[in-house]
PDB file of C-alpha atoms and ligand atoms in Angstrom:
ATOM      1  CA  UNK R  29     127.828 138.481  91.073  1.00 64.00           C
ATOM      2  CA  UNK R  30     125.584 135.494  92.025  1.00 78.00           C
ATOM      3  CA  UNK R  31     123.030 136.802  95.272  1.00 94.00           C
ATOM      4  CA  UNK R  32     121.007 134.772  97.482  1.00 95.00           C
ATOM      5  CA  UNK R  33     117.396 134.275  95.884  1.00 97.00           C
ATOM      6  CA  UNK R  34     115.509 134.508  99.506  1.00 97.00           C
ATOM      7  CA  UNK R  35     112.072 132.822 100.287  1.00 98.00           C
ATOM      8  CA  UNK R  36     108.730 134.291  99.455  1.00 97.00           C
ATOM      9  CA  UNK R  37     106.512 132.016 101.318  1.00 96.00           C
ATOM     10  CA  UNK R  38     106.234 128.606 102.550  1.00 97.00           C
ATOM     11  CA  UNK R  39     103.290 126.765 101.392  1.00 96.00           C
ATOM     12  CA  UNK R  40     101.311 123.890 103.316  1.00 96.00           C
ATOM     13  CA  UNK R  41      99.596 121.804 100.903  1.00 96.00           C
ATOM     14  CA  UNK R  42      96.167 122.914 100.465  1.00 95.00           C
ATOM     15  CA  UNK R  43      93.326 120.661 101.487  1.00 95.00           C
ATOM     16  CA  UNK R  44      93.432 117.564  98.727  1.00 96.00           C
ATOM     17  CA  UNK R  45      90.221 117.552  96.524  1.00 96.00           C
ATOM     18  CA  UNK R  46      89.459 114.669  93.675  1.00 96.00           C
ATOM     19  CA  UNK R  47      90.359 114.528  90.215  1.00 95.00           C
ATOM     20  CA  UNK R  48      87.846 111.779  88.580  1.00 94.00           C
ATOM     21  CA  UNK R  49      87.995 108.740  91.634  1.00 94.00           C
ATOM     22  CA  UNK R  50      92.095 108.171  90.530  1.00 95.00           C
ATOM     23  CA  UNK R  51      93.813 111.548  91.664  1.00 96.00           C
ATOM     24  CA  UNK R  52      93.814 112.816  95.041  1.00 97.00           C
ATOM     25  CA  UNK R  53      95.369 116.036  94.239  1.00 97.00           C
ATOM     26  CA  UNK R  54      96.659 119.440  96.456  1.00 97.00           C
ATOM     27  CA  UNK R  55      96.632 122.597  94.082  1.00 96.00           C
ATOM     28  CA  UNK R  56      98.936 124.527  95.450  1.00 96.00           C
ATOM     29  CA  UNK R  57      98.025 126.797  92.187  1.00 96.00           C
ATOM     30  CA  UNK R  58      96.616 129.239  90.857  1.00 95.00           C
ATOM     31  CA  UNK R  59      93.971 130.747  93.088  1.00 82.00           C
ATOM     32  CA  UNK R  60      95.682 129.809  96.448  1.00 71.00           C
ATOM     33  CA  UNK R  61      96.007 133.005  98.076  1.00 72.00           C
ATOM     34  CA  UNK R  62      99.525 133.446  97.766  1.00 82.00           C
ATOM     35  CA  UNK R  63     100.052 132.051  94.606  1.00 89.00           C
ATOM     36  CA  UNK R  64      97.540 133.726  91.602  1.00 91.00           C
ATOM     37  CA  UNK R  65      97.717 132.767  87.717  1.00 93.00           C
ATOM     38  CA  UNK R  66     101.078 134.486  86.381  1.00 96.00           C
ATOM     39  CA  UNK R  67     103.129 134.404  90.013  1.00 97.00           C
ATOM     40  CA  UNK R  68     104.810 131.456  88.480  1.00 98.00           C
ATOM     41  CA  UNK R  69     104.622 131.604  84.452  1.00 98.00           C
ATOM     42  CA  UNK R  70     105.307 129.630  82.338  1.00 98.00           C
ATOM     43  CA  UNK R  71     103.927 127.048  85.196  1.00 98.00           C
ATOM     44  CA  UNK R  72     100.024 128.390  85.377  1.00 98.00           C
ATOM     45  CA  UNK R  73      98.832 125.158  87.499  1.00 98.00           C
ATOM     46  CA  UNK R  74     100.411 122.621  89.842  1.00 98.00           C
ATOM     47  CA  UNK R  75      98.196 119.554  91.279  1.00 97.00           C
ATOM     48  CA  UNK R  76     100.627 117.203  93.916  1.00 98.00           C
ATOM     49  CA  UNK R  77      99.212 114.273  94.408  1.00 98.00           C
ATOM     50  CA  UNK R  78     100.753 113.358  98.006  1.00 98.00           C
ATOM     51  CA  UNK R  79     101.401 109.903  98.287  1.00 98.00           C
ATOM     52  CA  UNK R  80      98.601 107.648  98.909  1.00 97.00           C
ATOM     53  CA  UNK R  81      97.994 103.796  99.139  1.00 97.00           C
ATOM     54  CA  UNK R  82      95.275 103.009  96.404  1.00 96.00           C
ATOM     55  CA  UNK R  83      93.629  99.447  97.037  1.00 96.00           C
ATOM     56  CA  UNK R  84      93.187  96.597  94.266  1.00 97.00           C
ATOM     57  CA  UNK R  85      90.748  97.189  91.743  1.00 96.00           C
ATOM     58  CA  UNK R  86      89.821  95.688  88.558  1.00 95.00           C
ATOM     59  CA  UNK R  87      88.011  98.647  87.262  1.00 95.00           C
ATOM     60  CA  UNK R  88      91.119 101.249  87.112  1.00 96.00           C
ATOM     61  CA  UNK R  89      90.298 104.677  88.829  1.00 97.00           C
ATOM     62  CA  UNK R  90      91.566 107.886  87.107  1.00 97.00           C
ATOM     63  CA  UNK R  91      89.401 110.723  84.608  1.00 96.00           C
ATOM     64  CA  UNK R  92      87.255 110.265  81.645  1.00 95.00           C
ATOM     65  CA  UNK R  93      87.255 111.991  78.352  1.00 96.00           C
ATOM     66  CA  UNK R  94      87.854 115.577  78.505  1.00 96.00           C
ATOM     67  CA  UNK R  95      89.413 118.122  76.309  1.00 97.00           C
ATOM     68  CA  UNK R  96      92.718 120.337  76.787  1.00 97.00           C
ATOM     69  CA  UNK R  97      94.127 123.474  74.722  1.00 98.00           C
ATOM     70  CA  UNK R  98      96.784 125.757  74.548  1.00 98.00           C
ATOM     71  CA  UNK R  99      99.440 124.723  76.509  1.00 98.00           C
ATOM     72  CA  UNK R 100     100.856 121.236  77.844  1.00 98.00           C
ATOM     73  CA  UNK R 101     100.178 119.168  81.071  1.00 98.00           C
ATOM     74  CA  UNK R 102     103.559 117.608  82.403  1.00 98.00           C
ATOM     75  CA  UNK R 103     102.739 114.496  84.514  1.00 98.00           C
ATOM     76  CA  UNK R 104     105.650 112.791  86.830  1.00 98.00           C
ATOM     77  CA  UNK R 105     104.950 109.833  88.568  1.00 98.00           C
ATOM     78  CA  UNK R 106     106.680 109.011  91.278  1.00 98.00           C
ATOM     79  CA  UNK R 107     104.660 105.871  92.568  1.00 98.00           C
ATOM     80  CA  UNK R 108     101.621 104.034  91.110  1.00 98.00           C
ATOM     81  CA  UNK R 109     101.873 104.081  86.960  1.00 97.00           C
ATOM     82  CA  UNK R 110      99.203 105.975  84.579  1.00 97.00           C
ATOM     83  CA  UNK R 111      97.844 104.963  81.326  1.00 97.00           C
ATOM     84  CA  UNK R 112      96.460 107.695  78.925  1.00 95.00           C
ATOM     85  CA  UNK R 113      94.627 108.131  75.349  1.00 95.00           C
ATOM     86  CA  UNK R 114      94.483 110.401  73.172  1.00 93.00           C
ATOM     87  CA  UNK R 115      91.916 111.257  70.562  1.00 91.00           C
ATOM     88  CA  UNK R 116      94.870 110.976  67.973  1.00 85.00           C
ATOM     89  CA  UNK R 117      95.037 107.727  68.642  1.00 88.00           C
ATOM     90  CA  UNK R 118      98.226 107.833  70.824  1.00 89.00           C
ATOM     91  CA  UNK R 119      98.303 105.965  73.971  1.00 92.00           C
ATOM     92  CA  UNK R 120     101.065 105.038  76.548  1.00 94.00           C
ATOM     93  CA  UNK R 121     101.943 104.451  79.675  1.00 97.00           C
ATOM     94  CA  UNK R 122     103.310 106.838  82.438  1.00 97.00           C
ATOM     95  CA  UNK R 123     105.935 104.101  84.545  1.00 97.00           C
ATOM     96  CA  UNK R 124     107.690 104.999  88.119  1.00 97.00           C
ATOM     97  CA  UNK R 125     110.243 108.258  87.694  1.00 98.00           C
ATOM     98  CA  UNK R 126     108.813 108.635  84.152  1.00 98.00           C
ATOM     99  CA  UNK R 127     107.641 112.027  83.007  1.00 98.00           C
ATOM    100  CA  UNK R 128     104.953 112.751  80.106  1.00 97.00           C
ATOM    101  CA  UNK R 129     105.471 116.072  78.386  1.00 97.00           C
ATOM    102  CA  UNK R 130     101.915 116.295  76.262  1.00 96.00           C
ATOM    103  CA  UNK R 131     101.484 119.578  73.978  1.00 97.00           C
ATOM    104  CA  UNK R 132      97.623 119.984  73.595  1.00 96.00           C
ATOM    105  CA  UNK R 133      98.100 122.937  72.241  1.00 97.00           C
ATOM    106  CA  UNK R 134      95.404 123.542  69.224  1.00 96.00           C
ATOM    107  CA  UNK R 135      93.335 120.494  70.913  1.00 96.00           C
ATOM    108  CA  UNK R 136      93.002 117.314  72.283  1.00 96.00           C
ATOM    109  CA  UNK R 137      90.610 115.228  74.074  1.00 97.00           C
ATOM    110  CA  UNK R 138      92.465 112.509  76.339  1.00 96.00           C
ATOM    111  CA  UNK R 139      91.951 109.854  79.499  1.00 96.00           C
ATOM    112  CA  UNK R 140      93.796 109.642  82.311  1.00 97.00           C
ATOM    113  CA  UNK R 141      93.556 106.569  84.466  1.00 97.00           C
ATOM    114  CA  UNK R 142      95.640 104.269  86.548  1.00 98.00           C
ATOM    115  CA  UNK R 143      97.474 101.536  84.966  1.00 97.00           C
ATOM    116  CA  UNK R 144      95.576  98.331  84.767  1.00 96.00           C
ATOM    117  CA  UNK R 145      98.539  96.313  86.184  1.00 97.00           C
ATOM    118  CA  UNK R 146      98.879  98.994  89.024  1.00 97.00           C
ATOM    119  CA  UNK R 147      94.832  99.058  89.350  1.00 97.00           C
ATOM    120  CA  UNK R 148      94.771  95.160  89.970  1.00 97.00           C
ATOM    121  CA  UNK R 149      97.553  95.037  92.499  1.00 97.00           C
ATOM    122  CA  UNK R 150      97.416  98.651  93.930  1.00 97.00           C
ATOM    123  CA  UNK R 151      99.612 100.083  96.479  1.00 98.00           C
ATOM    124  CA  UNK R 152     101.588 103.826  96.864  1.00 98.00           C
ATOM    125  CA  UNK R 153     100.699 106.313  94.516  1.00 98.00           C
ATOM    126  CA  UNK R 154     102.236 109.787  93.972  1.00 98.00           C
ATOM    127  CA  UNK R 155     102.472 112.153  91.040  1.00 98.00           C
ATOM    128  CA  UNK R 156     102.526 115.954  90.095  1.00 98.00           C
ATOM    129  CA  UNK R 157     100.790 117.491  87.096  1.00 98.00           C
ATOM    130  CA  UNK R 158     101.951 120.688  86.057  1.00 98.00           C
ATOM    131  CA  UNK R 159      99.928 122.286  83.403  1.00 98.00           C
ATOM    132  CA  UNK R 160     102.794 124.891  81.092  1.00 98.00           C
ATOM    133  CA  UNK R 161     101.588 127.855  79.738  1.00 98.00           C
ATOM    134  CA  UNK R 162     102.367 128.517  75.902  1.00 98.00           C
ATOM    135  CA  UNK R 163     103.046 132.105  74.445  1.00 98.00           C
ATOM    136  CA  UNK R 164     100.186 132.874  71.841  1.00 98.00           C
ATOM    137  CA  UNK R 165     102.431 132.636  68.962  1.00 98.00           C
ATOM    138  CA  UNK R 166     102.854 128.711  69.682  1.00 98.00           C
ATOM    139  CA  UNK R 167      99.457 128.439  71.115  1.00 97.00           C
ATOM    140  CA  UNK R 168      97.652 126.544  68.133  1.00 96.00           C
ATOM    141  CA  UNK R 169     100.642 124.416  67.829  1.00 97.00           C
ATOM    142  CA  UNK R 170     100.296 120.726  66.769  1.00 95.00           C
ATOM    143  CA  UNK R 171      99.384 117.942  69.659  1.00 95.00           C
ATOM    144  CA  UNK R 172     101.963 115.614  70.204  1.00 93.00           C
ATOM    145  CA  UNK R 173     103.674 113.821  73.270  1.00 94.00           C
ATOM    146  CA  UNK R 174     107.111 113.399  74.701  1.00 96.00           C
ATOM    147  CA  UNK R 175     107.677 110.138  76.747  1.00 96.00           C
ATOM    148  CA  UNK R 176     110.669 111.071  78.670  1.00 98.00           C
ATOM    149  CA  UNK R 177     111.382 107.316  80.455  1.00 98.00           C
ATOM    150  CA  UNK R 178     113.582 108.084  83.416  1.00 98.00           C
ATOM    151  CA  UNK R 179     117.224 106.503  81.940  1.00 98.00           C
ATOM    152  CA  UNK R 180     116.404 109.435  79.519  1.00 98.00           C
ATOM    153  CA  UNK R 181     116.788 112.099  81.780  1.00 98.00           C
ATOM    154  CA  UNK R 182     120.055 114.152  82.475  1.00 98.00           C
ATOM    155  CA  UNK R 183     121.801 112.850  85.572  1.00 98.00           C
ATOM    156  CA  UNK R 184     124.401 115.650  87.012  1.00 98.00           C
ATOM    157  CA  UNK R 185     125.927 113.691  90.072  1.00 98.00           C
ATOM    158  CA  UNK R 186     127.114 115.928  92.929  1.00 98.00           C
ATOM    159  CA  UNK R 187     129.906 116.035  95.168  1.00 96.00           C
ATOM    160  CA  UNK R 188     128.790 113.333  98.062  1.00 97.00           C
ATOM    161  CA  UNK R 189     128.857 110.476  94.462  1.00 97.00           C
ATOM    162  CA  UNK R 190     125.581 109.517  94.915  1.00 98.00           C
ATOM    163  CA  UNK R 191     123.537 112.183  95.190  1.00 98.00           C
ATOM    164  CA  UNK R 192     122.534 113.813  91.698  1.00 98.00           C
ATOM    165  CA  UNK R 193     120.318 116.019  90.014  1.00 98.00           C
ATOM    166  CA  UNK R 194     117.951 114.862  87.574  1.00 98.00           C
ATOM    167  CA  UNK R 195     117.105 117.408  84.663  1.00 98.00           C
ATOM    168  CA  UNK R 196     113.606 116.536  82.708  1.00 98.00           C
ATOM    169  CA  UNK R 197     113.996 120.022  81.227  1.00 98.00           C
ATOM    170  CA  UNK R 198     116.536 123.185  81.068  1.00 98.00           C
ATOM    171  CA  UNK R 199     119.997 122.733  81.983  1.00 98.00           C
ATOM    172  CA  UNK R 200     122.193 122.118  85.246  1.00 98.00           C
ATOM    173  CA  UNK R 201     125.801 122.857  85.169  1.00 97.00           C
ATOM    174  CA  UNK R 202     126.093 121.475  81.859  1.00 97.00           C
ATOM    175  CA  UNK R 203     123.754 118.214  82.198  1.00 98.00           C
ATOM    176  CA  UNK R 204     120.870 118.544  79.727  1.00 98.00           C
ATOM    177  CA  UNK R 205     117.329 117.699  80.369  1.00 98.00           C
ATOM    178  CA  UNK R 206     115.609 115.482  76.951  1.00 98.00           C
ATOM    179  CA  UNK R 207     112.130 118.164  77.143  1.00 98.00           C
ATOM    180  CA  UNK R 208     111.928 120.356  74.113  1.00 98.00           C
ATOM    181  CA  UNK R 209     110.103 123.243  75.758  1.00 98.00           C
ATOM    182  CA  UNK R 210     108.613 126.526  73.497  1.00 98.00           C
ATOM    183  CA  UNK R 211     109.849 128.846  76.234  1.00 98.00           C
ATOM    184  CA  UNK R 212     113.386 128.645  78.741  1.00 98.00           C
ATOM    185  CA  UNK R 213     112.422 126.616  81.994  1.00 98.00           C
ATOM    186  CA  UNK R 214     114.391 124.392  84.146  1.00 98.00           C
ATOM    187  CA  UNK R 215     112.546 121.644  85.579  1.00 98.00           C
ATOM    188  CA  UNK R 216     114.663 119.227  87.785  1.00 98.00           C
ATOM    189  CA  UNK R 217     114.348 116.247  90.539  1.00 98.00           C
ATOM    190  CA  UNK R 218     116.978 116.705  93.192  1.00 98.00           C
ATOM    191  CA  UNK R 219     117.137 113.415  94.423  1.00 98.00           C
ATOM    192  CA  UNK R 220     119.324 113.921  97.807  1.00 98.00           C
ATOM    193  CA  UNK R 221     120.804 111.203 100.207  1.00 98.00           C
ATOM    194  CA  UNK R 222     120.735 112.726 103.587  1.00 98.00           C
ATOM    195  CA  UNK R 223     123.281 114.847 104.301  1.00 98.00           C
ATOM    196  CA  UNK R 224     124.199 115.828 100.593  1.00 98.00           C
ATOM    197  CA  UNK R 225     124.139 119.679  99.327  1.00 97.00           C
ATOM    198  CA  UNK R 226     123.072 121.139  96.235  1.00 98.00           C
ATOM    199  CA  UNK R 227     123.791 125.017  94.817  1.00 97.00           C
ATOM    200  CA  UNK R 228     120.621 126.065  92.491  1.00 98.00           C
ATOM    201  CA  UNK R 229     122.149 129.021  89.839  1.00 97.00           C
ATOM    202  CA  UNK R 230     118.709 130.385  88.257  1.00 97.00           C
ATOM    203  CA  UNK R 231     117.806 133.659  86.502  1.00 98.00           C
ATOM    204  CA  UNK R 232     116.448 135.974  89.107  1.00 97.00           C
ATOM    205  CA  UNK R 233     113.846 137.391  86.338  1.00 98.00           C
ATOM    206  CA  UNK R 234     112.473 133.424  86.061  1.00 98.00           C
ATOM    207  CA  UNK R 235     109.736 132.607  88.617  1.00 98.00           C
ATOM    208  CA  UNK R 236     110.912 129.442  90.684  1.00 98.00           C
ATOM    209  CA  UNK R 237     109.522 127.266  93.434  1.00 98.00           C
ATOM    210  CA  UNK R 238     110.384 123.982  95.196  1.00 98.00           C
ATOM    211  CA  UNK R 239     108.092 121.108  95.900  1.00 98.00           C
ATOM    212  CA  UNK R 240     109.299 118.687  98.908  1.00 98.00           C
ATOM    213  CA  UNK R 241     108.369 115.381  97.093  1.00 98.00           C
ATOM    214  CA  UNK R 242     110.245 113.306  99.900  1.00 98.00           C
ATOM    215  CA  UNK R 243     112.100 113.801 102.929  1.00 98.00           C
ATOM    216  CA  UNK R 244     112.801 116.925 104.625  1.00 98.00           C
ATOM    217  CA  UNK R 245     115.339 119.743 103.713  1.00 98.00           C
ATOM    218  CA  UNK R 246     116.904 122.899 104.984  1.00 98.00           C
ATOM    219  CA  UNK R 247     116.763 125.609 101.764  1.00 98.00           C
ATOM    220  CA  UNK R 248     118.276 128.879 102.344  1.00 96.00           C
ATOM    221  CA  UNK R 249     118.481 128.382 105.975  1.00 93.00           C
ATOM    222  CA  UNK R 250     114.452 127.244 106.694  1.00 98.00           C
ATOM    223  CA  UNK R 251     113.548 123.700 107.536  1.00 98.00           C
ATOM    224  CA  UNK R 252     110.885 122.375 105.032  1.00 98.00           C
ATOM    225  CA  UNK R 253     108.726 119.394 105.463  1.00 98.00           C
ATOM    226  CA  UNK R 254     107.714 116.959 103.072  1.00 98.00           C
ATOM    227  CA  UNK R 255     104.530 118.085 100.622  1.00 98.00           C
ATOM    228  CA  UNK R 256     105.627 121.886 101.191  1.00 98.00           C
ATOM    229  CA  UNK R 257     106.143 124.186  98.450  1.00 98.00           C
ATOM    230  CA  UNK R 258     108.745 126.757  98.222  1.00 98.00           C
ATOM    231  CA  UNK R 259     107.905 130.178  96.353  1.00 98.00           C
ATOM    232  CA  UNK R 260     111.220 132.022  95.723  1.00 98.00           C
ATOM    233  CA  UNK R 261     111.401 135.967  95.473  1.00 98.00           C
ATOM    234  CA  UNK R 262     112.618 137.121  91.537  1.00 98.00           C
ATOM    235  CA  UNK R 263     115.566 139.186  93.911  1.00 96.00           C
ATOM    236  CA  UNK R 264     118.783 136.180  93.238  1.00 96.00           C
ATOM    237  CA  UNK R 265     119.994 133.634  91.480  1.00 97.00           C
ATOM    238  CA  UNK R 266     121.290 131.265  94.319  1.00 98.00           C
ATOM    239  CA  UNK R 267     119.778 128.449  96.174  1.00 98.00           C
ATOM    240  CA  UNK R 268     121.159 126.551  98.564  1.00 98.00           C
ATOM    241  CA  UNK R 269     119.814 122.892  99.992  1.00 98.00           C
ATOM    242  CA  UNK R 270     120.766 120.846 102.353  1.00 98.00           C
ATOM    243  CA  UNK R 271     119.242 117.157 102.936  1.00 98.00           C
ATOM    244  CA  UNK R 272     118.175 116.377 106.458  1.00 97.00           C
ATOM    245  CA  UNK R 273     117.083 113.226 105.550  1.00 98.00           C
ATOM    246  CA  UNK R 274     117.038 111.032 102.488  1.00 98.00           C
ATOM    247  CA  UNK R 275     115.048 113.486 100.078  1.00 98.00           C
ATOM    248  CA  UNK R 276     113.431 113.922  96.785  1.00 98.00           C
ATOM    249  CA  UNK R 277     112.501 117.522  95.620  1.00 98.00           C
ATOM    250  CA  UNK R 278     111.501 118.767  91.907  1.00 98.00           C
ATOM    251  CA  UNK R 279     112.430 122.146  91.050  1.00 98.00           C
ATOM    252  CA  UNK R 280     110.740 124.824  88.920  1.00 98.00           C
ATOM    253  CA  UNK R 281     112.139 127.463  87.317  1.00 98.00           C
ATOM    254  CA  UNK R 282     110.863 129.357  83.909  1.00 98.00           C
ATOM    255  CA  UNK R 283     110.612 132.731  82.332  1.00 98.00           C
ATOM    256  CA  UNK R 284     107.735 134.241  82.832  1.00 98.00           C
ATOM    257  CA  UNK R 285     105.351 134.543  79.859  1.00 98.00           C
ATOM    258  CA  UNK R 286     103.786 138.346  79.775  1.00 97.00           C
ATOM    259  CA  UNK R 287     100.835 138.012  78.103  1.00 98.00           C
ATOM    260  CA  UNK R 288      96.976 138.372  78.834  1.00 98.00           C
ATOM    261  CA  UNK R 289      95.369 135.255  80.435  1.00 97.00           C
ATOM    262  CA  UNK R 290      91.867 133.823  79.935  1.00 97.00           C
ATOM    263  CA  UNK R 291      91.580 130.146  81.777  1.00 97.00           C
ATOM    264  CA  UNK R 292      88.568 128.574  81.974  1.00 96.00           C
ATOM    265  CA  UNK R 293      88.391 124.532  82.689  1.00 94.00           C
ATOM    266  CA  UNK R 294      90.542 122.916  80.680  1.00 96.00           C
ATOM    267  CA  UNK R 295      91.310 125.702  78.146  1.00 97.00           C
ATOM    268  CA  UNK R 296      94.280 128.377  78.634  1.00 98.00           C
ATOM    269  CA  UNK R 297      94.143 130.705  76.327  1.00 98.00           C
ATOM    270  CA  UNK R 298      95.072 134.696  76.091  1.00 98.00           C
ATOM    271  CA  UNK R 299      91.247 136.118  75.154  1.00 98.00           C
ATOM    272  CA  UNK R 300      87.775 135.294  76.049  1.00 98.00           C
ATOM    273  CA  UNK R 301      86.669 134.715  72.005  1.00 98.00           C
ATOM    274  CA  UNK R 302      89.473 131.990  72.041  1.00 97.00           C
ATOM    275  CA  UNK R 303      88.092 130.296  75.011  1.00 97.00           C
ATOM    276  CA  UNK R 304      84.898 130.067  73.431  1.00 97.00           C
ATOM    277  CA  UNK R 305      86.133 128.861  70.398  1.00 96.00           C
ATOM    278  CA  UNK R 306      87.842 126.303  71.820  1.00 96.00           C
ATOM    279  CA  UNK R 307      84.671 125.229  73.376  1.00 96.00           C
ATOM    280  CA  UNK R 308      82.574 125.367  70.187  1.00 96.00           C
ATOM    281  CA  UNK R 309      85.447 123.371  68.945  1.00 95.00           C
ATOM    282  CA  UNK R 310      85.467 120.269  70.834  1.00 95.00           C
ATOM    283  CA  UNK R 311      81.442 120.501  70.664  1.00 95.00           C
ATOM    284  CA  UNK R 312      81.902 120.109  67.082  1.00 95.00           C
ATOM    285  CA  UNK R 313      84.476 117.631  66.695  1.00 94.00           C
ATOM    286  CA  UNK R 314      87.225 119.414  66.271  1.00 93.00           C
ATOM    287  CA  UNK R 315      89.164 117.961  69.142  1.00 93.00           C
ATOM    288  CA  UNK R 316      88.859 114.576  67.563  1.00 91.00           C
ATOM    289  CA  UNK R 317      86.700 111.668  69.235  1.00 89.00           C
ATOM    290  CA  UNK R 318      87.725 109.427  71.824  1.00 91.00           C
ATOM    291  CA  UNK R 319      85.492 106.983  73.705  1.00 87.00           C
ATOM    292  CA  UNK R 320      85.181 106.549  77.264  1.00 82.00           C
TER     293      UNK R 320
HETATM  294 MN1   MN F 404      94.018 115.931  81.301  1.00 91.63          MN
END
């Protein structure tokens, strides 16, 4: 029998803080107080950039050179578009409702920046970067990238015809998401005309949260504003939305992984000894080279 998964907390977005000069970003987690590092495993970190109007500029903002290991960052863009590198050579290009699933697993270095054609003209710029935990077993995996373009993505269309949900990753009623992920997670865009309602079915044991991307929505019963986050208690399986206005939300839902955690900077990893491997790595070259 399917129960009501009720609300843990809502979550104002923390106070924004800069990512290089490119990403204006809220972390709603880890270390807010409501929300520490394994409340929602597999998802260890979530920065929101809110939207934002970025001005022309020839010299494209963003983050230089730095080094990531043992799990994967997930960018979506919303608005704006961001170019990366990799020091495998690999670059691309992040486009509007496109999603980049990057495994850094054993070790990377990459570059994050805005898009030059974006840089030069500017204008709104939104995006979410979740950074996905990976059990130790899969933790020195090979790097590699999935461009997941948005015509790529599942597209489950509800019962008002136009409203639909859009699966990057997991499953929803039968409309697969294109992410190959090491461990079961769901990760969707509800993309809501107002009015419209959606039914969420998720394991009660799998930690899940919402993110109000755009619009505003009733879920379960409580109003929630745009750039709020929505931490679910493990006590249900169903979720129910309704769209007060024309709305956008991405949904997060993923078995927990129960293993130790040691995170520092850029490195995730399950022991201290690993961490500082990983850091005597990249000072000797494992990682690769990239230039700035
Ligand atoms: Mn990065």
């Amino acid at each position: 029998m399917m129960s009501i998964r009720n609300i843990e907390h809502i979550i104002a977005p923390p106070p924004p803080h800069m990512v290089g000069d490119g990403f204006r970003v809220h972390s709603f987690f880890p270390g807010g107080r409501l929300i520490d590092k394994k409340r929602m495993s597999p998802f260890f970190l979530m920065d929101y950039g809110a939207r934002i109007e970025f001005g022309p500029s020839n010299e494209p903002r963003g983050v230089g050179v730095h080094p990531h290991a043992g799990f994967e960052t997930v960018t979506i863009a919303y608005h704006g578009r961001i170019a990366h590198h990799d020091s495998a050579g690999h670059s691309g290009i992040i486009g509007e409702g496109d999603v980049q699933w990057m495994t850094a697993g054993a070790g990377l270095l990459h570059k994050e920046y805005h898009e030059a054609g974006y840089s030069k003209t500017g204008g709104p710029f939104q995006m979410v970067q979740l950074w996905v935990n990976l059990p130790a077993r899969f933790k020195k995996t090979k790097p590699k990238y999935q461009e997941i373009i948005n015509a790529s993505m599942g597209r489950h269309i509800l019962a008002d015809g136009k409203s639909y949900m859009e699966v990057i990753a997991g499953e929803y009623r039968g409309t697969k998401g294109p992410a190959f992920t090491f461990t079961p997670m769901q990760v969707y865009n509800a993309r809501l005309v107002k009015g419209a309602a959606a039914i969420l079915n998720l394991d009660a044991r799998h930690n899940t949260g919402i993110l109000v991307i755009e619009g505003k929505a009733v879920i379960n019963s409580s109003e929630v504003p745009a750039d709020h986050f929505v931490l679910f208690k493990n006590d249900g399986e169903e979720i129910k939305i309704e769209a007060v206005e024309d709305t956008i939300l991405l949904v997060l839902s993923g078995e927990p992984i129960d293993e130790p955690i040691a995170a520092y900077g850029p490195f995730l990893m399950n022991t201290w000894p690993e961490v500082e491997q990983a850091i005597q790595d990249v000072n000797t070259g494992k990682f690769g080279y990239l230039e700035d």
